[in-house]
Short mmCIF file of C-alpha atoms in Angstrom, two decimals:
data_model
loop_
_atom_site.label_atom_id
_atom_site.label_comp_id
_atom_site.label_asym_id
_atom_site.label_seq_id
_atom_site.Cartn_x
_atom_site.Cartn_y
_atom_site.Cartn_z
CA MET N 19 20.86 27.08 -6.95
CA LYS N 20 18.64 24.57 -8.79
CA GLU N 21 16.18 22.19 -7.19
CA GLN N 22 16.19 18.47 -8.22
CA GLU N 23 13.34 16.19 -7.27
CA ILE N 24 14.03 12.43 -6.99
CA GLY N 25 11.51 9.58 -7.28
CA LEU N 26 10.62 6.41 -9.16
CA SER N 27 10.16 6.33 -12.91
CA ASP N 28 6.73 5.33 -14.11
CA ALA N 29 6.46 1.58 -13.69
CA GLN N 30 3.87 1.31 -16.46
CA GLY N 31 6.02 3.12 -19.01
CA SER N 32 8.76 1.78 -21.24
CA ASP N 33 11.51 4.09 -20.12
CA THR N 34 14.64 2.49 -18.73
CA PHE N 35 14.63 2.19 -14.96
CA SER N 36 16.23 5.07 -13.12
CA ILE N 37 15.81 7.47 -10.20
CA TYR N 38 14.54 10.30 -12.28
CA SER N 39 15.28 13.96 -11.78
CA THR N 40 13.40 17.07 -12.66
CA LYS N 41 15.55 20.21 -12.67
CA SER N 42 14.02 23.65 -12.42
CA GLU N 43 15.57 26.85 -13.79
CA PRO N 44 18.21 28.60 -11.60
CA LYS N 45 16.67 30.90 -9.05
CA ALA N 46 17.44 32.61 -5.88
CA THR N 47 17.16 30.20 -3.00
CA SER N 48 14.09 30.55 -0.81
CA ILE N 49 15.67 28.93 2.21
CA HIS N 50 16.57 31.37 5.03
CA VAL N 51 18.30 30.71 8.28
CA VAL N 52 16.07 31.14 11.38
CA ASP N 53 18.47 29.98 14.04
CA SER N 54 21.37 27.52 14.43
CA THR N 55 19.10 24.52 14.03
CA THR N 56 16.22 25.69 11.85
CA PHE N 57 15.71 26.85 8.23
CA LYS N 58 12.64 28.51 6.95
CA ASP N 59 11.61 27.46 3.39
CA ILE N 60 9.44 30.08 1.73
CA GLY N 61 7.56 28.99 -1.37
CA TYR N 62 4.13 29.05 -2.93
CA ASN N 63 3.19 31.76 -0.42
CA ASN N 64 3.74 29.36 2.45
CA GLU N 65 6.43 29.30 5.08
CA GLU N 66 7.77 25.99 6.27
CA GLU N 67 10.22 25.46 9.03
CA MET N 68 12.64 22.74 8.62
CA THR N 69 15.02 21.24 11.23
CA VAL N 70 18.62 20.99 10.18
CA GLU N 71 21.33 18.41 10.67
CA CYS N 72 24.80 18.90 9.30
CA TYR N 73 27.25 15.97 8.57
CA LYS N 74 30.92 17.22 8.77
CA ASP N 75 31.63 19.19 5.67
CA LYS N 76 29.64 16.88 3.48
CA TYR N 77 25.93 17.82 3.51
CA ILE N 78 23.14 19.55 5.22
CA LEU N 79 19.96 17.44 5.76
CA MET N 80 16.74 19.59 6.24
CA THR N 81 13.59 17.86 7.51
CA SER N 82 10.08 19.14 7.71
CA ASN N 83 7.42 16.93 9.48
CA LYS N 84 4.18 18.84 9.01
CA ASP N 85 0.89 17.03 9.44
CA ASP N 86 2.77 13.69 9.42
CA TYR N 87 4.01 14.37 5.85
CA VAL N 88 7.78 14.22 5.87
CA ARG N 89 9.77 16.30 3.39
CA ASN N 90 13.50 16.43 3.15
CA LYS N 91 15.93 18.66 1.40
CA ILE N 92 19.57 17.68 1.11
CA PHE N 93 22.33 20.03 0.18
CA PHE N 94 25.55 18.18 -0.75
CA PHE N 95 28.65 20.49 -0.64
CA LYS N 96 30.27 18.62 -3.58
CA GLN N 97 27.24 19.38 -5.70
CA PRO N 98 26.63 23.01 -4.88
CA SER N 99 24.26 23.69 -7.77
CA VAL N 100 21.66 21.20 -6.67
CA ILE N 101 19.27 20.69 -3.70
CA PHE N 102 17.81 17.20 -3.55
CA ASN N 103 14.18 16.97 -2.61
CA SER N 104 12.62 13.86 -1.02
CA PHE N 105 8.91 13.78 -0.45
CA ASP N 106 7.35 11.52 2.21
CA ASN N 107 10.28 9.07 1.93
CA LYS N 108 12.17 7.61 4.82
CA ILE N 109 15.76 8.66 5.28
CA GLU N 110 18.13 7.09 7.79
CA LYS N 111 21.61 8.52 8.36
CA ALA N 112 24.33 5.95 9.07
CA ASP N 113 27.30 6.69 11.32
CA ASN N 114 29.57 7.08 8.32
CA GLY N 115 27.21 9.63 6.75
CA ASP N 116 25.60 7.35 4.23
CA LEU N 117 21.94 8.18 3.63
CA ASN N 118 19.67 5.10 3.34
CA ILE N 119 16.57 6.26 1.48
CA THR N 120 13.31 4.33 1.07
CA ILE N 121 11.57 5.67 -1.97
CA LYS N 122 7.87 5.09 -2.37
CA SER N 123 5.67 5.54 -5.37
CA SER N 124 2.04 4.79 -6.13
CA GLU N 125 0.93 3.58 -9.52
CA MET N 126 -2.75 3.27 -10.55
CA PHE N 127 -4.07 -0.01 -11.85
CA GLY N 128 -7.66 -0.76 -13.02
CA MET N 129 -9.43 0.16 -16.28
CA THR N 130 -12.66 1.63 -14.80
CA MET N 131 -13.33 4.31 -12.23
CA LEU N 132 -14.96 1.73 -9.97
CA ASP N 133 -11.99 -0.58 -9.69
CA GLN N 134 -9.07 1.85 -9.95
CA GLU N 135 -6.59 1.28 -7.20
CA TYR N 136 -3.10 2.62 -6.34
CA VAL N 137 -0.45 -0.04 -5.76
CA GLN N 138 2.54 1.00 -3.79
CA ALA N 139 6.08 0.52 -5.13
CA ILE N 140 9.05 0.52 -2.81
CA PHE N 141 12.71 0.92 -3.68
CA HIS N 142 15.80 1.40 -1.53
CA VAL N 143 18.85 3.42 -2.48
CA THR N 144 21.92 4.45 -0.49
CA LEU N 145 23.70 7.67 -1.19
CA ASN N 146 27.22 8.24 0.16
CA SER N 147 28.06 11.41 2.00
CA ASP N 148 29.00 13.21 -1.29
CA GLY N 149 25.51 12.55 -2.71
CA PHE N 150 26.37 9.74 -5.18
CA ILE N 151 24.67 6.36 -5.37
CA LYS N 152 26.55 3.82 -3.38
CA LYS N 153 24.10 0.85 -3.72
CA GLN N 154 20.53 0.24 -4.77
CA ASP N 155 17.98 -2.61 -4.92
CA ASP N 156 17.98 -4.92 -7.87
CA ASN N 157 14.20 -5.07 -7.71
CA VAL N 158 11.23 -2.80 -7.07
CA ASN N 159 8.70 -4.25 -4.73
CA PHE N 160 5.33 -3.64 -6.29
CA GLY N 161 2.74 -4.68 -3.71
CA GLY N 162 4.68 -7.82 -2.86
CA ILE N 163 5.62 -8.62 -6.53
CA MET N 164 9.29 -8.04 -7.26
CA ILE N 165 10.09 -6.45 -10.59
CA PRO N 166 13.80 -6.66 -11.59
CA THR N 167 15.17 -3.28 -12.50
CA SER N 168 16.59 -4.95 -15.62
CA ALA N 169 13.03 -5.42 -16.85
CA TYR N 170 12.46 -1.64 -17.08
CA GLY N 171 12.79 -0.36 -20.67
CA ASN N 172 11.79 -3.67 -22.18
CA GLU N 173 8.02 -3.83 -22.79
CA GLU N 174 8.08 -7.61 -23.43
CA GLU N 175 10.02 -8.36 -20.29
CA MET N 176 7.93 -5.98 -18.22
CA GLU N 177 4.45 -7.12 -19.35
CA PRO N 178 4.33 -10.34 -17.32
CA TYR N 179 5.07 -8.56 -14.12
CA LEU N 180 2.42 -5.85 -14.79
CA ASN N 181 -0.06 -8.60 -15.60
CA ARG N 182 0.79 -10.32 -12.30
CA ILE N 183 0.18 -7.10 -10.39
CA GLU N 184 -3.13 -6.51 -12.19
CA ASN N 185 -4.27 -10.21 -11.60
CA ASP N 186 -3.33 -9.97 -7.92
CA ARG N 187 -5.05 -6.67 -7.48
CA GLU N 188 -8.22 -7.99 -9.22
CA SER N 189 -8.27 -11.14 -6.94
CA ASN N 190 -7.91 -8.99 -3.80
CA TYR N 191 -10.69 -6.72 -5.14
CA ASP N 192 -13.04 -9.61 -5.76
CA ARG N 193 -12.44 -11.12 -2.39
CA ALA N 194 -12.99 -7.71 -0.68
CA LEU N 195 -16.20 -7.15 -2.61
CA GLU N 196 -17.51 -10.71 -1.74
CA LYS N 197 -16.71 -10.08 1.95
CA GLU N 198 -18.63 -6.81 1.93
CA ASN N 199 -21.71 -8.36 0.32
CA GLU N 200 -21.68 -11.35 2.69
CA PHE N 201 -21.46 -9.10 5.67
CA LEU N 202 -24.42 -7.00 4.53
CA GLU N 203 -26.57 -10.08 3.76
CA GLU N 204 -25.89 -11.47 7.25
CA TRP N 205 -26.79 -8.22 8.85
CA LEU N 206 -30.06 -7.98 6.79
CA VAL N 207 -31.07 -11.46 8.00
CA SER N 208 -31.41 -9.93 11.56
CA HIS N 209 -32.69 -6.56 10.27
CA PRO N 210 -35.31 -7.46 7.70
CA GLU N 211 -37.00 -4.08 8.18
CA TYR N 212 -34.33 -2.51 6.00
CA ARG N 213 -34.75 -4.82 3.01
CA ASN N 214 -37.07 -2.35 1.18
CA LEU N 215 -34.48 0.38 1.29
CA THR N 216 -31.98 1.06 -1.55
CA PHE N 217 -28.67 -0.80 -1.48
CA CYS N 218 -26.76 2.39 -0.63
CA GLU N 219 -29.16 3.20 2.23
CA GLN N 220 -28.67 -0.34 3.53
CA ILE N 221 -24.87 -0.14 3.67
CA THR N 222 -25.10 3.35 5.26
CA ILE N 223 -27.26 2.12 8.17
CA CYS N 224 -25.26 -1.07 8.46
CA HIS N 225 -22.04 0.94 8.71
CA GLN N 226 -23.55 3.38 11.27
CA GLU N 227 -24.67 0.43 13.49
CA THR N 228 -21.72 -1.93 13.10
CA GLY N 229 -18.73 0.28 12.14
CA PHE N 230 -18.07 -2.10 9.24
CA ASN N 231 -16.30 -0.23 6.34
CA PHE N 232 -17.88 -0.76 2.92
CA ASP N 233 -14.88 0.54 1.01
CA ILE N 234 -15.74 -0.79 -2.46
CA ASN N 235 -19.59 -0.47 -2.30
CA GLY N 236 -19.36 2.86 -0.45
CA LYS N 237 -17.14 4.22 -3.22
CA ALA N 238 -19.56 3.05 -5.81
CA CYS N 239 -22.46 4.74 -4.00
CA ARG N 240 -20.47 7.97 -3.63
CA ASP N 241 -19.51 7.94 -7.29
CA ALA N 242 -23.27 7.57 -8.10
CA GLY N 243 -24.09 10.50 -5.94
CA GLN N 244 -25.82 8.37 -3.37
#
């Protein structure tokens, strides 16, 4: 058997859009039957139990839900040389055996360590019971900005969408930073005894007393070792 991982192609690259696959070399399968409803997947010196659901003579759907991280393996009988892996993606099985899969990917935006941020991309695809694509979205939802799949592979066509994502991310970043600074300043008005402390010490005490999360400033302090 071979393993094949499925996911989204890199949104910031110039490759044509596709659900990419990465095939490993043929190897003996590491999946062993435990009982009539469970497989045990042995790999990387770890054992992982996976529940099993079989649809007619079409496929076996194996699911692991460990620490709220969902992993699926799908074995389609019409494609016996491949096991499809799906990591932390939502799979819904329809009555006719179709598999509706929500594929999620995170791409990093931001030029400096301080303002780097992952933006989530979401794409939906439906596989029929034989494991072939039945339908798929025409757009990839990138943090609320829809990028047509036709734009992938064309740098000029893709650039405006990537710029919109970056501009939207920067606007959200600026608003969040302004909110944090305003909250701290209001808190210091009623706690003047802390004004002589360093900025990082101020936000630490403010967080401890109020529970307010200084996500951006806190990250900056941690990166500075403070």
